Each structure stands twice: as structure tokens, then as C-alpha cells.
Amino acid sequence: MNSNIETKCIHEGWKPGQGEPRQLPIYQSTTFKYDTSEQMGKLFDLEAEGYFYTRLQNPTNDAVAAKICAMEGGVGAMLTSSGQAANFYAIFNICEAGDHFIASSSIYGGTYNLFGVSMKKMGIECTFVDQTLPAEELEKYFKPNTKAVFGETITNPTVGIFDFEKFAKLAHDHGVPLIVDNTFATPVNCRPFEWGADIVTHSTTKYMDGHGVSVGGCIVDSGNFDWMANKEKFPGLTTPDDSYHGITYAERFGKGAYITKATAQLMRDFGSIQSPQNAFYLNMGLESLHLRMERHCQNALAVAKFLKSQEKVAWVHYADLEGDEYHELAKKYCPKGTCGVLAFGVKGGRATAIQFMDSLKFASIETHVADAKTCLLHPASHTHRQLTDEQLEEAGVATDLIRLSVGIENVDDLIADLQQALDKITL
Ligand SMILES: *Cc1c(COP(=O)(O)O)cnc(C)c1O
């Protein structure tokens, strides 16, 4: 039965039969038993469906992947050990040495490094582009060997909004899929497939888990990209896989080709699985995701308005705020609100930013975002510490930028905390 996103958060995935456990069980087992060798052989030939080894598939993980898949409106999904693994697999599933892809330069620092440094060592080249450029300018970055376009729904840490329609058209005009990291918005606030994205990735470590207990990732396929129509670009999906009995994924699995290949090949060879125990925690987080996202957005908007009104605050970026440069895109793609993360600067730059942060009582300094507890980080002194001021500017990270992840506490308490810390600043 068709249901709304809030109901999907609760009911999708694990669907117990008569007398089965109501809550998703943790299948804490590496392996699964068969009566005949023939039954097991069929699994290896991908002729029958079933479990044989948890590195490839596990019932707990599959139930949670199925829930996220339903929430995004996809046809297939897989869990990974982290968001990093999800983004790596999402690209590596269709790119090999000699290939090229395009990514927005406003993305999570870890992904920037993965694409720009580690994947380069594998012979895969990434061109980072300014995502605010008009389509005619972006057009120039495509090459004959370009295989994908990548962006983030809400950019971390600069909290810009991705223009899905602009990038989906560009990608599809060049016969390549659009891959979007939807971590910050979550499918509660934005469903990229409705705007033309083909593949979605998540760091489930953030809002989906929501309580800071387990690192994890997920990849979801919309099933909309036609690999066979662009046969020569994606030989990994459209020609026989010698390492898997000569199967041609796109022919044999149709809309399920991309996730089947990522499981059968990448998970088999690289093994970045999520543990069933972590998948269980993730599922608990998903059950309240819709409630938490609503409160995160309410609180963040109130905090953004408060900061904006303060003499000692130099600037505030939060796309839900009227007048923000990304406000129109936010209204279009995230009509219910963006997320709880905002960025701002205090007057006096680096030194006052540090003084302000050290004075806070509830809000804690953490290398983390997007969970129930309010936390903050000063990229210039923490995550981006190794960069010079010029490099920071290039990455769009101002030296005074503070990334504030607004939690689900009482907002009056949060504002009082920010107020007393601002009062302590001596300009
Ligand atoms: C945190 C994050 C990642 C990396 O995820 P991990 O689970 O930490 O590996 C990727 N993308 C975005 C947008 C993130 O915020």
C-alpha cells in the first residue's frame, strides 16, 4: 500500500509474518546453512536468492536498506560501513582507470579528498566545478570519458543548495547519471529522484542514525538510468563480467543492475559492510527521523533568526532564512525545511570565534553534525586546519566560519546559551 514518508519511516523494511518478532531482529551470524550443495551453488550463480555470507548480504542489513530505498523511492539499495564507502562505491561502480567525472566543489571535505586525491591515484580523474555557474559554463567541463556528475543536496559545511534540475539536464544530455549525496536533507526533506537524480548516497552516521552511535552509509538506485542506451560508456554493466560467470548485469538484472553489481563485485572485493548491530541502531534512528527533522528545522530557523539580529554576528548562512542566497532553491527542493545545520561568522574572525565557542555550555565542540545534541565546529581550526587562509578561501570556507548543528533541545535554552557566549566576546 502506498504510504507517506512518516509511515515509511516506521513500517518499511522489516515486515514480520505471523508470530515473528515485531522489532527487526539482529541476525548476528556471518554465515547461513543449506541442506544440499546444489542449493548453495545456485546462490553463487546468482540464480537463486538467499543468504550465504554476511559480507555480501545479511537479513538485518537488507531490511534497513529496503526501508531507506522505499523512503527515497528507489528500486534497490545497499548499506555500507560508512558514508565514505558509499560515495566511493557509487562512483567506482561505473568508473575505472582512464575515466573522468564531475563533482561540485562545495562538498564534504572527506569526499573532496576521496575524489581529488585517492581516486586520482586509481587513475580516475575528477573535475571540481563551482555549482553556481550557469549551465553553458558547466557544459565545458564534460569530456568524452566523463561518466558521472556528483553533488550534495545541502553542502557541508557551507550549507548551499544543489540545483538538481540544472545538473540533471546536463548529466542526461551527456548520457551519464547524476549521483547526489542526500545526507543533510534526508528523504524526509528532499527526494532527489523526484528532481532527476539517478543514484543517491547517504552517510547514515548523521540524521538517519541521529544519536551519534554508529558510522554507516547507504547507496540507493532509482532504476531510472538506462545503462544499455549508453552501452559503450558503461562496459562494467553492459558487457559480460568475467569474475561473475560472464553475467551482463544490465541485461540480466534490468533496473536492479547497478546495486547487484555493487554488491556482487564491489562488496565481494572491498568488503566495507555495515555490521548488523549498527544496522539495527540505524533502523531505530529511522523510526523517529521525520519527527526529529521537523524539530531540527524549527530550532535552526529560530537560532538563525536570533544570530542574524545580533550586533556581534558578522553573517549567517541558512537557506530557510528569507533573503539567503539559496532561499529560492531551498523553497523549491526542500519545501518542508532544509536541516539543522547552519553557518555563521562572529565579528573579529578567528580569535573571537574560538573565544565564543569555548564559552558555550550546551553546545559542544565536536567533529560531528546532525544529531540530537547541538554541536559546533570551527573548520579553520579543526577539519580544515591544514589549509592556509588562501586555500580556505578557495574551498569557500571563511576563516571565521562556524558550523553549528542545531539539535532538538528546547530552543529557548539554546538561544540563551548562544546569547551568554556572545556577551563574553570582547571586540
Ligand atoms: C559525514 C559525511 C560523509 C562521510 O560519511 P562517514 O559516515 O563519516 O564516512 C559524506 N557526505 C556527507 C555530506 C557527510 O556529511
mmCIF file of N, CA and C in Angstrom, residues 270-335:
data_model
loop_
_atom_site.group_PDB
_atom_site.id
_atom_site.type_symbol
_atom_site.label_atom_id
_atom_site.label_comp_id
_atom_site.label_asym_id
_atom_site.label_seq_id
_atom_site.Cartn_x
_atom_site.Cartn_y
_atom_site.Cartn_z
ATOM 1 N N PHE A 270 35.873 -5.501 -1.856
ATOM 2 C CA PHE A 270 36.366 -4.483 -0.911
ATOM 3 C C PHE A 270 35.812 -4.662 0.502
ATOM 4 N N GLY A 271 34.633 -5.267 0.601
ATOM 5 C CA GLY A 271 34.122 -5.692 1.894
ATOM 6 C C GLY A 271 33.768 -4.651 2.925
ATOM 7 N N SER A 272 33.365 -3.447 2.499
ATOM 8 C CA SER A 272 33.016 -2.429 3.501
ATOM 9 C C SER A 272 31.571 -2.586 3.972
ATOM 10 N N ILE A 273 31.298 -3.657 4.683
ATOM 11 C CA ILE A 273 29.911 -3.896 5.105
ATOM 12 C C ILE A 273 29.585 -3.155 6.393
ATOM 13 N N GLN A 274 28.297 -2.876 6.545
ATOM 14 C CA GLN A 274 27.830 -2.341 7.820
ATOM 15 C C GLN A 274 27.564 -3.558 8.713
ATOM 16 N N SER A 275 27.871 -3.450 10.002
ATOM 17 C CA SER A 275 27.597 -4.588 10.865
ATOM 18 C C SER A 275 26.097 -4.645 11.127
ATOM 19 N N PRO A 276 25.514 -5.841 11.255
ATOM 20 C CA PRO A 276 24.080 -5.962 11.524
ATOM 21 C C PRO A 276 23.674 -5.212 12.795
ATOM 22 N N GLN A 277 24.562 -5.169 13.775
ATOM 23 C CA GLN A 277 24.267 -4.439 15.009
ATOM 24 C C GLN A 277 24.081 -2.940 14.715
ATOM 25 N N ASN A 278 24.977 -2.381 13.902
ATOM 26 C CA ASN A 278 24.849 -0.967 13.536
ATOM 27 C C ASN A 278 23.605 -0.725 12.694
ATOM 28 N N ALA A 279 23.266 -1.685 11.829
ATOM 29 C CA ALA A 279 22.054 -1.533 11.008
ATOM 30 C C ALA A 279 20.819 -1.492 11.907
ATOM 31 N N PHE A 280 20.850 -2.253 12.982
ATOM 32 C CA PHE A 280 19.738 -2.252 13.945
ATOM 33 C C PHE A 280 19.591 -0.866 14.597
ATOM 34 N N TYR A 281 20.707 -0.277 15.008
ATOM 35 C CA TYR A 281 20.660 1.083 15.584
ATOM 36 C C TYR A 281 20.134 2.078 14.553
ATOM 37 N N LEU A 282 20.614 1.909 13.323
ATOM 38 C CA LEU A 282 20.183 2.806 12.254
ATOM 39 C C LEU A 282 18.666 2.731 12.077
ATOM 40 N N ASN A 283 18.137 1.521 12.122
ATOM 41 C CA ASN A 283 16.693 1.351 11.962
ATOM 42 C C ASN A 283 15.917 2.063 13.065
ATOM 43 N N MET A 284 16.442 2.008 14.289
ATOM 44 C CA MET A 284 15.778 2.716 15.397
ATOM 45 C C MET A 284 15.795 4.216 15.130
ATOM 46 N N GLY A 285 16.909 4.707 14.617
ATOM 47 C CA GLY A 285 17.002 6.133 14.296
ATOM 48 C C GLY A 285 15.978 6.511 13.229
ATOM 49 N N LEU A 286 15.851 5.659 12.212
ATOM 50 C CA LEU A 286 14.927 5.957 11.107
ATOM 51 C C LEU A 286 13.481 6.062 11.584
ATOM 52 N N GLU A 287 13.144 5.312 12.632
ATOM 53 C CA GLU A 287 11.759 5.320 13.114
ATOM 54 C C GLU A 287 11.314 6.687 13.634
ATOM 55 N N SER A 288 12.259 7.529 14.052
ATOM 56 C CA SER A 288 11.868 8.867 14.538
ATOM 57 C C SER A 288 12.440 9.987 13.665
ATOM 58 N N LEU A 289 12.979 9.635 12.509
ATOM 59 C CA LEU A 289 13.646 10.634 11.662
ATOM 60 C C LEU A 289 12.723 11.797 11.295
ATOM 61 N N HIS A 290 11.474 11.463 10.932
ATOM 62 C CA HIS A 290 10.541 12.516 10.492
ATOM 63 C C HIS A 290 10.235 13.505 11.614
ATOM 64 N N LEU A 291 10.141 13.024 12.849
ATOM 65 C CA LEU A 291 9.879 13.918 13.984
ATOM 66 C C LEU A 291 11.091 14.797 14.262
ATOM 67 N N ARG A 292 12.259 14.158 14.238
ATOM 68 C CA ARG A 292 13.477 14.913 14.546
ATOM 69 C C ARG A 292 13.775 15.965 13.487
ATOM 70 N N MET A 293 13.611 15.616 12.207
ATOM 71 C CA MET A 293 13.929 16.593 11.149
ATOM 72 C C MET A 293 13.066 17.844 11.284
ATOM 73 N N GLU A 294 11.803 17.638 11.635
ATOM 74 C CA GLU A 294 10.891 18.776 11.786
ATOM 75 C C GLU A 294 11.403 19.702 12.901
ATOM 76 N N ARG A 295 11.778 19.114 14.026
ATOM 77 C CA ARG A 295 12.245 19.917 15.158
ATOM 78 C C ARG A 295 13.617 20.556 14.877
ATOM 79 N N HIS A 296 14.507 19.785 14.207
ATOM 80 C CA HIS A 296 15.816 20.355 13.841
ATOM 81 C C HIS A 296 15.613 21.629 13.016
ATOM 82 N N CYS A 297 14.696 21.567 12.056
ATOM 83 C CA CYS A 297 14.466 22.714 11.162
ATOM 84 C C CYS A 297 13.845 23.887 11.916
ATOM 85 N N GLN A 298 12.863 23.604 12.758
ATOM 86 C CA GLN A 298 12.232 24.678 13.556
ATOM 87 C C GLN A 298 13.276 25.377 14.419
ATOM 88 N N ASN A 299 14.050 24.586 15.145
ATOM 89 C CA ASN A 299 15.064 25.148 16.039
ATOM 90 C C ASN A 299 16.120 25.936 15.269
ATOM 91 N N ALA A 300 16.582 25.355 14.153
ATOM 92 C CA ALA A 300 17.649 26.015 13.389
ATOM 93 C C ALA A 300 17.172 27.347 12.825
ATOM 94 N N LEU A 301 15.913 27.401 12.378
ATOM 95 C CA LEU A 301 15.400 28.663 11.837
ATOM 96 C C LEU A 301 15.339 29.728 12.945
ATOM 97 N N ALA A 302 14.873 29.323 14.130
ATOM 98 C CA ALA A 302 14.804 30.275 15.251
ATOM 99 C C ALA A 302 16.213 30.745 15.639
ATOM 100 N N VAL A 303 17.159 29.824 15.660
ATOM 101 C CA VAL A 303 18.540 30.181 16.003
ATOM 102 C C VAL A 303 19.139 31.094 14.930
ATOM 103 N N ALA A 304 18.863 30.787 13.657
ATOM 104 C CA ALA A 304 19.387 31.613 12.549
ATOM 105 C C ALA A 304 18.846 33.034 12.660
ATOM 106 N N LYS A 305 17.557 33.156 12.961
ATOM 107 C CA LYS A 305 16.958 34.494 13.097
ATOM 108 C C LYS A 305 17.579 35.242 14.269
ATOM 109 N N PHE A 306 17.797 34.518 15.368
ATOM 110 C CA PHE A 306 18.424 35.141 16.537
ATOM 111 C C PHE A 306 19.824 35.650 16.185
ATOM 112 N N LEU A 307 20.637 34.785 15.570
ATOM 113 C CA LEU A 307 22.011 35.176 15.249
ATOM 114 C C LEU A 307 22.039 36.382 14.323
ATOM 115 N N LYS A 308 21.140 36.349 13.352
ATOM 116 C CA LYS A 308 21.061 37.437 12.365
ATOM 117 C C LYS A 308 20.808 38.793 13.054
ATOM 118 N N SER A 309 20.092 38.756 14.175
ATOM 119 C CA SER A 309 19.734 40.008 14.857
ATOM 120 C C SER A 309 20.843 40.516 15.785
ATOM 121 N N GLN A 310 21.929 39.764 15.895
ATOM 122 C CA GLN A 310 22.963 40.114 16.872
ATOM 123 C C GLN A 310 24.068 41.000 16.306
ATOM 124 N N GLU A 311 24.366 42.033 17.039
ATOM 125 C CA GLU A 311 25.401 43.000 16.695
ATOM 126 C C GLU A 311 26.762 42.331 16.446
ATOM 127 N N LYS A 312 27.118 41.355 17.279
ATOM 128 C CA LYS A 312 28.456 40.751 17.195
ATOM 129 C C LYS A 312 28.579 39.655 16.132
ATOM 130 N N VAL A 313 27.459 39.332 15.461
ATOM 131 C CA VAL A 313 27.497 38.307 14.414
ATOM 132 C C VAL A 313 27.689 38.994 13.067
ATOM 133 N N ALA A 314 28.720 38.565 12.318
ATOM 134 C CA ALA A 314 29.047 39.228 11.051
ATOM 135 C C ALA A 314 28.100 38.804 9.925
ATOM 136 N N TRP A 315 27.790 37.507 9.877
ATOM 137 C CA TRP A 315 26.941 36.987 8.800
ATOM 138 C C TRP A 315 26.350 35.636 9.217
ATOM 139 N N VAL A 316 25.227 35.238 8.562
ATOM 140 C CA VAL A 316 24.586 33.936 8.826
ATOM 141 C C VAL A 316 24.190 33.318 7.488
ATOM 142 N N HIS A 317 24.514 32.040 7.269
ATOM 143 C CA HIS A 317 24.018 31.312 6.093
ATOM 144 C C HIS A 317 23.090 30.212 6.554
ATOM 145 N N TYR A 318 21.834 30.308 6.167
ATOM 146 C CA TYR A 318 20.875 29.234 6.419
ATOM 147 C C TYR A 318 19.802 29.390 5.363
ATOM 148 N N ALA A 319 19.675 28.413 4.510
ATOM 149 C CA ALA A 319 18.851 28.576 3.309
ATOM 150 C C ALA A 319 17.365 28.787 3.618
ATOM 151 N N ASP A 320 16.899 28.378 4.800
ATOM 152 C CA ASP A 320 15.491 28.598 5.133
ATOM 153 C C ASP A 320 15.214 30.038 5.546
ATOM 154 N N LEU A 321 16.291 30.801 5.710
ATOM 155 C CA LEU A 321 16.167 32.194 6.130
ATOM 156 C C LEU A 321 15.837 33.067 4.916
ATOM 157 N N GLU A 322 14.756 33.818 5.033
ATOM 158 C CA GLU A 322 14.358 34.772 3.981
ATOM 159 C C GLU A 322 15.566 35.636 3.625
ATOM 160 N N GLY A 323 15.815 35.811 2.324
ATOM 161 C CA GLY A 323 16.929 36.675 1.918
ATOM 162 C C GLY A 323 18.249 35.933 1.743
ATOM 163 N N ASP A 324 18.341 34.667 2.181
ATOM 164 C CA ASP A 324 19.577 33.896 1.993
ATOM 165 C C ASP A 324 19.768 33.652 0.492
ATOM 166 N N GLU A 325 21.048 33.603 0.048
ATOM 167 C CA GLU A 325 21.284 33.445 -1.392
ATOM 168 C C GLU A 325 20.714 32.124 -1.947
ATOM 169 N N TYR A 326 20.534 31.127 -1.087
ATOM 170 C CA TYR A 326 19.982 29.839 -1.540
ATOM 171 C C TYR A 326 18.499 29.658 -1.195
ATOM 172 N N HIS A 327 17.845 30.730 -0.728
ATOM 173 C CA HIS A 327 16.466 30.597 -0.252
ATOM 174 C C HIS A 327 15.500 30.089 -1.324
ATOM 175 N N GLU A 328 15.629 30.592 -2.554
ATOM 176 C CA GLU A 328 14.697 30.163 -3.611
ATOM 177 C C GLU A 328 14.868 28.683 -3.927
ATOM 178 N N LEU A 329 16.131 28.233 -4.015
ATOM 179 C CA LEU A 329 16.387 26.812 -4.295
ATOM 180 C C LEU A 329 15.878 25.946 -3.136
ATOM 181 N N ALA A 330 16.046 26.448 -1.911
ATOM 182 C CA ALA A 330 15.594 25.689 -0.741
ATOM 183 C C ALA A 330 14.070 25.538 -0.769
ATOM 184 N N LYS A 331 13.365 26.611 -1.106
ATOM 185 C CA LYS A 331 11.896 26.538 -1.139
ATOM 186 C C LYS A 331 11.426 25.531 -2.190
ATOM 187 N N LYS A 332 12.176 25.491 -3.300
ATOM 188 C CA LYS A 332 11.792 24.585 -4.387
ATOM 189 C C LYS A 332 12.065 23.115 -4.037
ATOM 190 N N TYR A 333 13.294 22.846 -3.579
ATOM 191 C CA TYR A 333 13.691 21.443 -3.390
ATOM 192 C C TYR A 333 13.452 20.902 -1.976
ATOM 193 N N CYS A 334 13.403 21.771 -0.979
ATOM 194 C CA CYS A 334 13.182 21.342 0.412
ATOM 195 C C CYS A 334 12.052 22.171 1.025
ATOM 196 N N PRO A 335 10.826 22.040 0.519
ATOM 197 C CA PRO A 335 9.749 22.931 0.986
ATOM 198 C C PRO A 335 9.421 22.783 2.467
#
